Short mmCIF file of C-alpha atoms in Angstrom, two decimals:
data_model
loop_
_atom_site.label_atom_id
_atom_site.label_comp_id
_atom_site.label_asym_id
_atom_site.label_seq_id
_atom_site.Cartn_x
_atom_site.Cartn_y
_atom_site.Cartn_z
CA UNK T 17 103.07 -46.35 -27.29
CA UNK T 18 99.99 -46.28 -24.79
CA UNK T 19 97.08 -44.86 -26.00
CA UNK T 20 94.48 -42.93 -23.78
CA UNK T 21 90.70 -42.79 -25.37
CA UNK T 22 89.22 -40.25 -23.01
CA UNK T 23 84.97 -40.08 -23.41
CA UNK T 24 82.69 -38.42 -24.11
CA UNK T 25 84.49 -35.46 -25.98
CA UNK T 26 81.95 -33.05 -24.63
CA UNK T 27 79.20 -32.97 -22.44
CA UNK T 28 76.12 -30.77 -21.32
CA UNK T 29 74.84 -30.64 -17.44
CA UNK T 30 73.07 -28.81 -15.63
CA UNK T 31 74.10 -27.09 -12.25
CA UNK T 32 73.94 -29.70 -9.49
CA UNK T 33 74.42 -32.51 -11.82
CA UNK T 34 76.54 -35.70 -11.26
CA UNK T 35 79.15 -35.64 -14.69
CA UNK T 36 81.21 -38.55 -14.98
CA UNK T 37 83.86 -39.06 -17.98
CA UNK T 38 86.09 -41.96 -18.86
CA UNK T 39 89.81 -42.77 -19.35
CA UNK T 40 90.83 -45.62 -21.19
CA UNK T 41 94.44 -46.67 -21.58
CA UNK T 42 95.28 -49.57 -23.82
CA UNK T 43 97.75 -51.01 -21.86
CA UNK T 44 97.81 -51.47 -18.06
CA UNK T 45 99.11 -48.15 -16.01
CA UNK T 46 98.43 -49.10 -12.69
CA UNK T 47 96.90 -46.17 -11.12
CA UNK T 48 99.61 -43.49 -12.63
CA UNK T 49 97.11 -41.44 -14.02
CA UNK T 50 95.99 -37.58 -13.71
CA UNK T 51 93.04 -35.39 -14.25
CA UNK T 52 93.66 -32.11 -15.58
CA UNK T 53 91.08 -29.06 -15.41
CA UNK T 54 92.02 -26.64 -18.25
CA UNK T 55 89.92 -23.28 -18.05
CA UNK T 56 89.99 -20.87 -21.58
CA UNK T 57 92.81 -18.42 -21.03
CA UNK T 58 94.35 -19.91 -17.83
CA UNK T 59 97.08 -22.86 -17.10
CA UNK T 60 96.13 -26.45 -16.45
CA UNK T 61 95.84 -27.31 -12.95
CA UNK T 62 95.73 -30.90 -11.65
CA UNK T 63 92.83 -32.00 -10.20
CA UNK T 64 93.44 -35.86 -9.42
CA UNK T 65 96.92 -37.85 -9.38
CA UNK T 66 97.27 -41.48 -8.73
CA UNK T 67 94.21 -42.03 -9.77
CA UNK T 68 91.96 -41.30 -7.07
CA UNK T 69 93.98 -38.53 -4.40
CA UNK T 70 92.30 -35.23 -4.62
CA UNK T 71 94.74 -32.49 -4.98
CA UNK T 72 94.83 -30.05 -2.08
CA UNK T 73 92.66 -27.33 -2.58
CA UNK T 74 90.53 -28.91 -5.00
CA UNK T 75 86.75 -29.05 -4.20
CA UNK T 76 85.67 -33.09 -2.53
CA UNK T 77 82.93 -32.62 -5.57
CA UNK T 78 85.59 -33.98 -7.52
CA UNK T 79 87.08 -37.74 -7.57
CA UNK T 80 88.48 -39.98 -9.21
CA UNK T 81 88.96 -44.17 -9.07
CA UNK T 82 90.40 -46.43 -11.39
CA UNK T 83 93.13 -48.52 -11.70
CA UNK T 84 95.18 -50.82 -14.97
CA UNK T 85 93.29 -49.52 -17.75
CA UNK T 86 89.97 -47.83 -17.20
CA UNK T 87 89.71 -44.66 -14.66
CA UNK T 88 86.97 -41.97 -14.20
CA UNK T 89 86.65 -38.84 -13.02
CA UNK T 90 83.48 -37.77 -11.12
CA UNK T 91 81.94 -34.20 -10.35
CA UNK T 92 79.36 -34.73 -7.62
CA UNK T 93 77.28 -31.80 -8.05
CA UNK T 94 78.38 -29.60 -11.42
CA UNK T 95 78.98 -26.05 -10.36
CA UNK T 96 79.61 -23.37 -12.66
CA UNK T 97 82.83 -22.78 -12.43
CA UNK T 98 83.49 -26.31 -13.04
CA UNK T 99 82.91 -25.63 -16.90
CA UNK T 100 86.38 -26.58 -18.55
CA UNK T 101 88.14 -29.33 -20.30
CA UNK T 102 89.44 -32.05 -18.32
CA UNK T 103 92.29 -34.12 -20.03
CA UNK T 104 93.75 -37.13 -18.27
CA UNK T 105 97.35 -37.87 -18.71
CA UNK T 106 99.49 -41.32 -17.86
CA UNK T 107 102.99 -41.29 -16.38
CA UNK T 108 104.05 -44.30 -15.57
CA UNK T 109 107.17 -45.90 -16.91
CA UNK T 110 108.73 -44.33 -20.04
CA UNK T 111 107.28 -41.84 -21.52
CA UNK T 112 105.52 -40.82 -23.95
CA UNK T 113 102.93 -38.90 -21.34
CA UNK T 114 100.43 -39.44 -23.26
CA UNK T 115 97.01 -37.08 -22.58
CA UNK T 116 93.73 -38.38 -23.76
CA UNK T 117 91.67 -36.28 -26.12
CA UNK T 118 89.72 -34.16 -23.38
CA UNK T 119 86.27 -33.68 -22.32
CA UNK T 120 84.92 -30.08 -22.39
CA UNK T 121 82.35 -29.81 -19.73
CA UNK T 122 79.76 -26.74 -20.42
CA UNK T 123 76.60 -26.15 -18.39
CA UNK T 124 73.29 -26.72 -20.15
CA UNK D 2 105.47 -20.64 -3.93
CA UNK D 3 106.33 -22.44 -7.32
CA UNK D 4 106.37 -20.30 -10.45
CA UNK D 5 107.82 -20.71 -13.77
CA UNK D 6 108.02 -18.49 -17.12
CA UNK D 7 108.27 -19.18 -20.46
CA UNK D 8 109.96 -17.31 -23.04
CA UNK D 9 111.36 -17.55 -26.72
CA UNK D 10 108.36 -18.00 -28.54
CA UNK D 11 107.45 -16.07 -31.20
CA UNK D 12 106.76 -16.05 -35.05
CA UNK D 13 109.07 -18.32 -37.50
CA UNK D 14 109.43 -19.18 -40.83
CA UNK D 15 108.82 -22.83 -42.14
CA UNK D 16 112.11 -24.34 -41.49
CA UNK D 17 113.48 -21.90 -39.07
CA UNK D 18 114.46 -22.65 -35.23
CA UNK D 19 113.56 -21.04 -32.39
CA UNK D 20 114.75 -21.52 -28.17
CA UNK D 21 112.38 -21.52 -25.47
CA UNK D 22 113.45 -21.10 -21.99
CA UNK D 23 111.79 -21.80 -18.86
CA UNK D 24 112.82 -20.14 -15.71
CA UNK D 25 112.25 -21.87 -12.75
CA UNK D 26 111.53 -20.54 -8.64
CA UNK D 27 110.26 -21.28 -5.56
CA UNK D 28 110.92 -24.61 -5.74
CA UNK D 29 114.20 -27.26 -5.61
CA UNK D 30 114.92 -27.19 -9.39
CA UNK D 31 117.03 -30.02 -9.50
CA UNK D 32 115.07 -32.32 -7.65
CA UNK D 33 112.06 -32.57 -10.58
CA UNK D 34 111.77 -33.86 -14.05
CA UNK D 35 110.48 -31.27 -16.41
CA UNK D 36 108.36 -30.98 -18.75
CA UNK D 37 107.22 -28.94 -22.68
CA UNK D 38 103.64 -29.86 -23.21
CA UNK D 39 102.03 -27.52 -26.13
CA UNK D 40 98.44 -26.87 -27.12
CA UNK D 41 97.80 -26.08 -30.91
CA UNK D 42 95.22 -23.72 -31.82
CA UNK D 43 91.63 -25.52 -31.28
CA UNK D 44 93.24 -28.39 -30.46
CA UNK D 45 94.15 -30.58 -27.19
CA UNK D 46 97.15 -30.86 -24.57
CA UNK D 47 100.08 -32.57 -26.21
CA UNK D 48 102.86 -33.71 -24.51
CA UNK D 49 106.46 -32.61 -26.32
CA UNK D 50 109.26 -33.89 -24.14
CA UNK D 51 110.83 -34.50 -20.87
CA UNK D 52 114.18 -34.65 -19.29
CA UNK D 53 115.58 -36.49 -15.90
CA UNK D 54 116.29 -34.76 -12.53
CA UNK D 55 120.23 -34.47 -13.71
CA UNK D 56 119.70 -33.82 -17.17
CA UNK D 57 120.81 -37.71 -18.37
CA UNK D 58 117.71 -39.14 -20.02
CA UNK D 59 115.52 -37.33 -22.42
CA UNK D 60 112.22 -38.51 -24.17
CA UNK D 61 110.46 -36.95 -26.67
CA UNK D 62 106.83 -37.50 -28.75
CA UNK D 63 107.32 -39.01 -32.52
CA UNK D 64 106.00 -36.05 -33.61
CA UNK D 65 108.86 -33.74 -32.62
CA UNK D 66 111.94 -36.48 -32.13
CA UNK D 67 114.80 -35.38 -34.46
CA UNK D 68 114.13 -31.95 -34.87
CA UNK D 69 113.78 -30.61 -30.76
CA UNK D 70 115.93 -30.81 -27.94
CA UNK D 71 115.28 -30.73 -24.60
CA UNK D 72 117.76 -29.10 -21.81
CA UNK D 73 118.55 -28.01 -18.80
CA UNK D 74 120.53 -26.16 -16.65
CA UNK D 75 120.45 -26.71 -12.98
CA UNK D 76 122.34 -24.43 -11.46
CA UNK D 77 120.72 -21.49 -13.48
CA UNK D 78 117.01 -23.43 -12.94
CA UNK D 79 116.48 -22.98 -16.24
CA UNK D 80 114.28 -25.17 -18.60
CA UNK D 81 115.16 -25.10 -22.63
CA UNK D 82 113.78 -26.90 -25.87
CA UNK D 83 115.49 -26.10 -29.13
CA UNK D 84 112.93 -26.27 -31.58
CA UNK D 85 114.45 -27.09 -35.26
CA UNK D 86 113.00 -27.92 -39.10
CA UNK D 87 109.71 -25.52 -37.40
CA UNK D 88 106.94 -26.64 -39.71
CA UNK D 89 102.95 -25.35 -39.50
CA UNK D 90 101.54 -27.83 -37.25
CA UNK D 91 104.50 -27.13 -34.50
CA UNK D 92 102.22 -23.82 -34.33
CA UNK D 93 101.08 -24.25 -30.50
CA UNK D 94 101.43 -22.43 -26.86
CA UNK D 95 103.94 -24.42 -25.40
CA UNK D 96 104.02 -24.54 -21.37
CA UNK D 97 106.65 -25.73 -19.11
CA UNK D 98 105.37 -28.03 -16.32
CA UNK D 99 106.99 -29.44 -13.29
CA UNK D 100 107.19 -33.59 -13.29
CA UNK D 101 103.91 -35.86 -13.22
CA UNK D 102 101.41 -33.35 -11.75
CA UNK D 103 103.38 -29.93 -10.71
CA UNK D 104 102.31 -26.71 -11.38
CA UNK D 105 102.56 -25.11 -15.07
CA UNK D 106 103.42 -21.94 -16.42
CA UNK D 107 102.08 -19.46 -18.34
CA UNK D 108 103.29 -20.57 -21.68
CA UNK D 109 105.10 -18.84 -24.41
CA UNK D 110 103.26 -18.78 -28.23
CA UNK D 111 104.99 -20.00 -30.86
CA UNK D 112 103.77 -19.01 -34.45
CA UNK D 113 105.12 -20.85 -37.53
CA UNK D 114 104.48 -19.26 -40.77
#
């Protein structure tokens, strides 16, 4: 099975600051890849699919690029109601969908 | 607008089997894979098992292959997994979700002990 190696596991910003975090599958996925945001005591909501398209209603702050095996996810300018863990999750060919570990994102 | 709720979960013995159930709405059921993705206590999103558009092909993780089964029924747009051989670490919320990147729902607790 794919694995996804998702870094760092946490991180510390401050409001304003540019946070970037890491995806790493170990096989290629071409860009079949999302970015979840999962807030304490709500549902996971997609930020990113395929890689890099923003979903609607999401705030342009956010992006994502990548493509085979290594993708990131950007926040422009850390607000704080960006504070979550983001998990990013393949889906291309057969699954297992794997997720990768997740990145919980507090402000400093 | 897309919605979809969980039910079934609740607290089992070691060994015991529970059914969750998914209702779907708002949306063309039958057009979507589905999803059971779960989140243990303190722990991250884990993805359980999915099944095809018509039901056909099912996948599953390692951790749960043997012992769940995933189902559906179209024309009721409902989502099931029989869970089977329940052990501690099945312990999780366990969410419904609609194909790769479709909404989620609430999720339904399932307690094993």
């Amino acid at each position: 099975d794919i694995q996804m190696t998702q870094s760092p596991s946490s991180l510390s910003a401050s409001v304003g600051d540019r946070v970037t975090i890491t995806c790493q599958a170990s096989q290629a996925i071409r860009n079949y890849l999302s970015w979840w945001q999962h807030k304490p005591g709500k549902t996971p909501k997609v930020v990113i699919y395929d890689a890099s398209h923003l979903e609607p209603g999401v705030p342009s702050r956010f992006s994502g690029s990548g493509s085979g095996t290594d993708f990131t996810l950007t926040i422009s300018s850390l607000q704080p109601e960006d504070v979550a863990t983001y998990y990013c999750q393949r889906y291309d060919n057969l699954p297992p969908w794997t997720f990768g570990q997740g990145t919980k994102v507090e402000i400093k | 607008e897309e919605q979809l709720v969980e039910s079934g979960g609740g607290l089992v013995q070691p060994g015991g089997s529970l059914r969750l159930s998914c209702r779907a709405s708002g949306f063309i059921f039958s057009n979507f894979w589905m999803n059971w993705v779960r989140q243990a206590p303190g722990k991250g999103l884990e993805w359980v098992a999915n099944i095809k558009k018509d039901g056909r092909e099912k996948y599953y993780a390692d951790s749960v292959k043997g012992r769940f089964t995933i189902s559906r029924d179209n024309a009721e747009k409902s989502l099931y997994l029989q869970m089977s051989s329940l052990r501690h670490d099945d312990t999780a919320i366990y969410y419904c979700s609609i194909g790769h990147y479709g909404r989620w729902g609430q999720g339904t607790l399932v307690t094993v002990s």
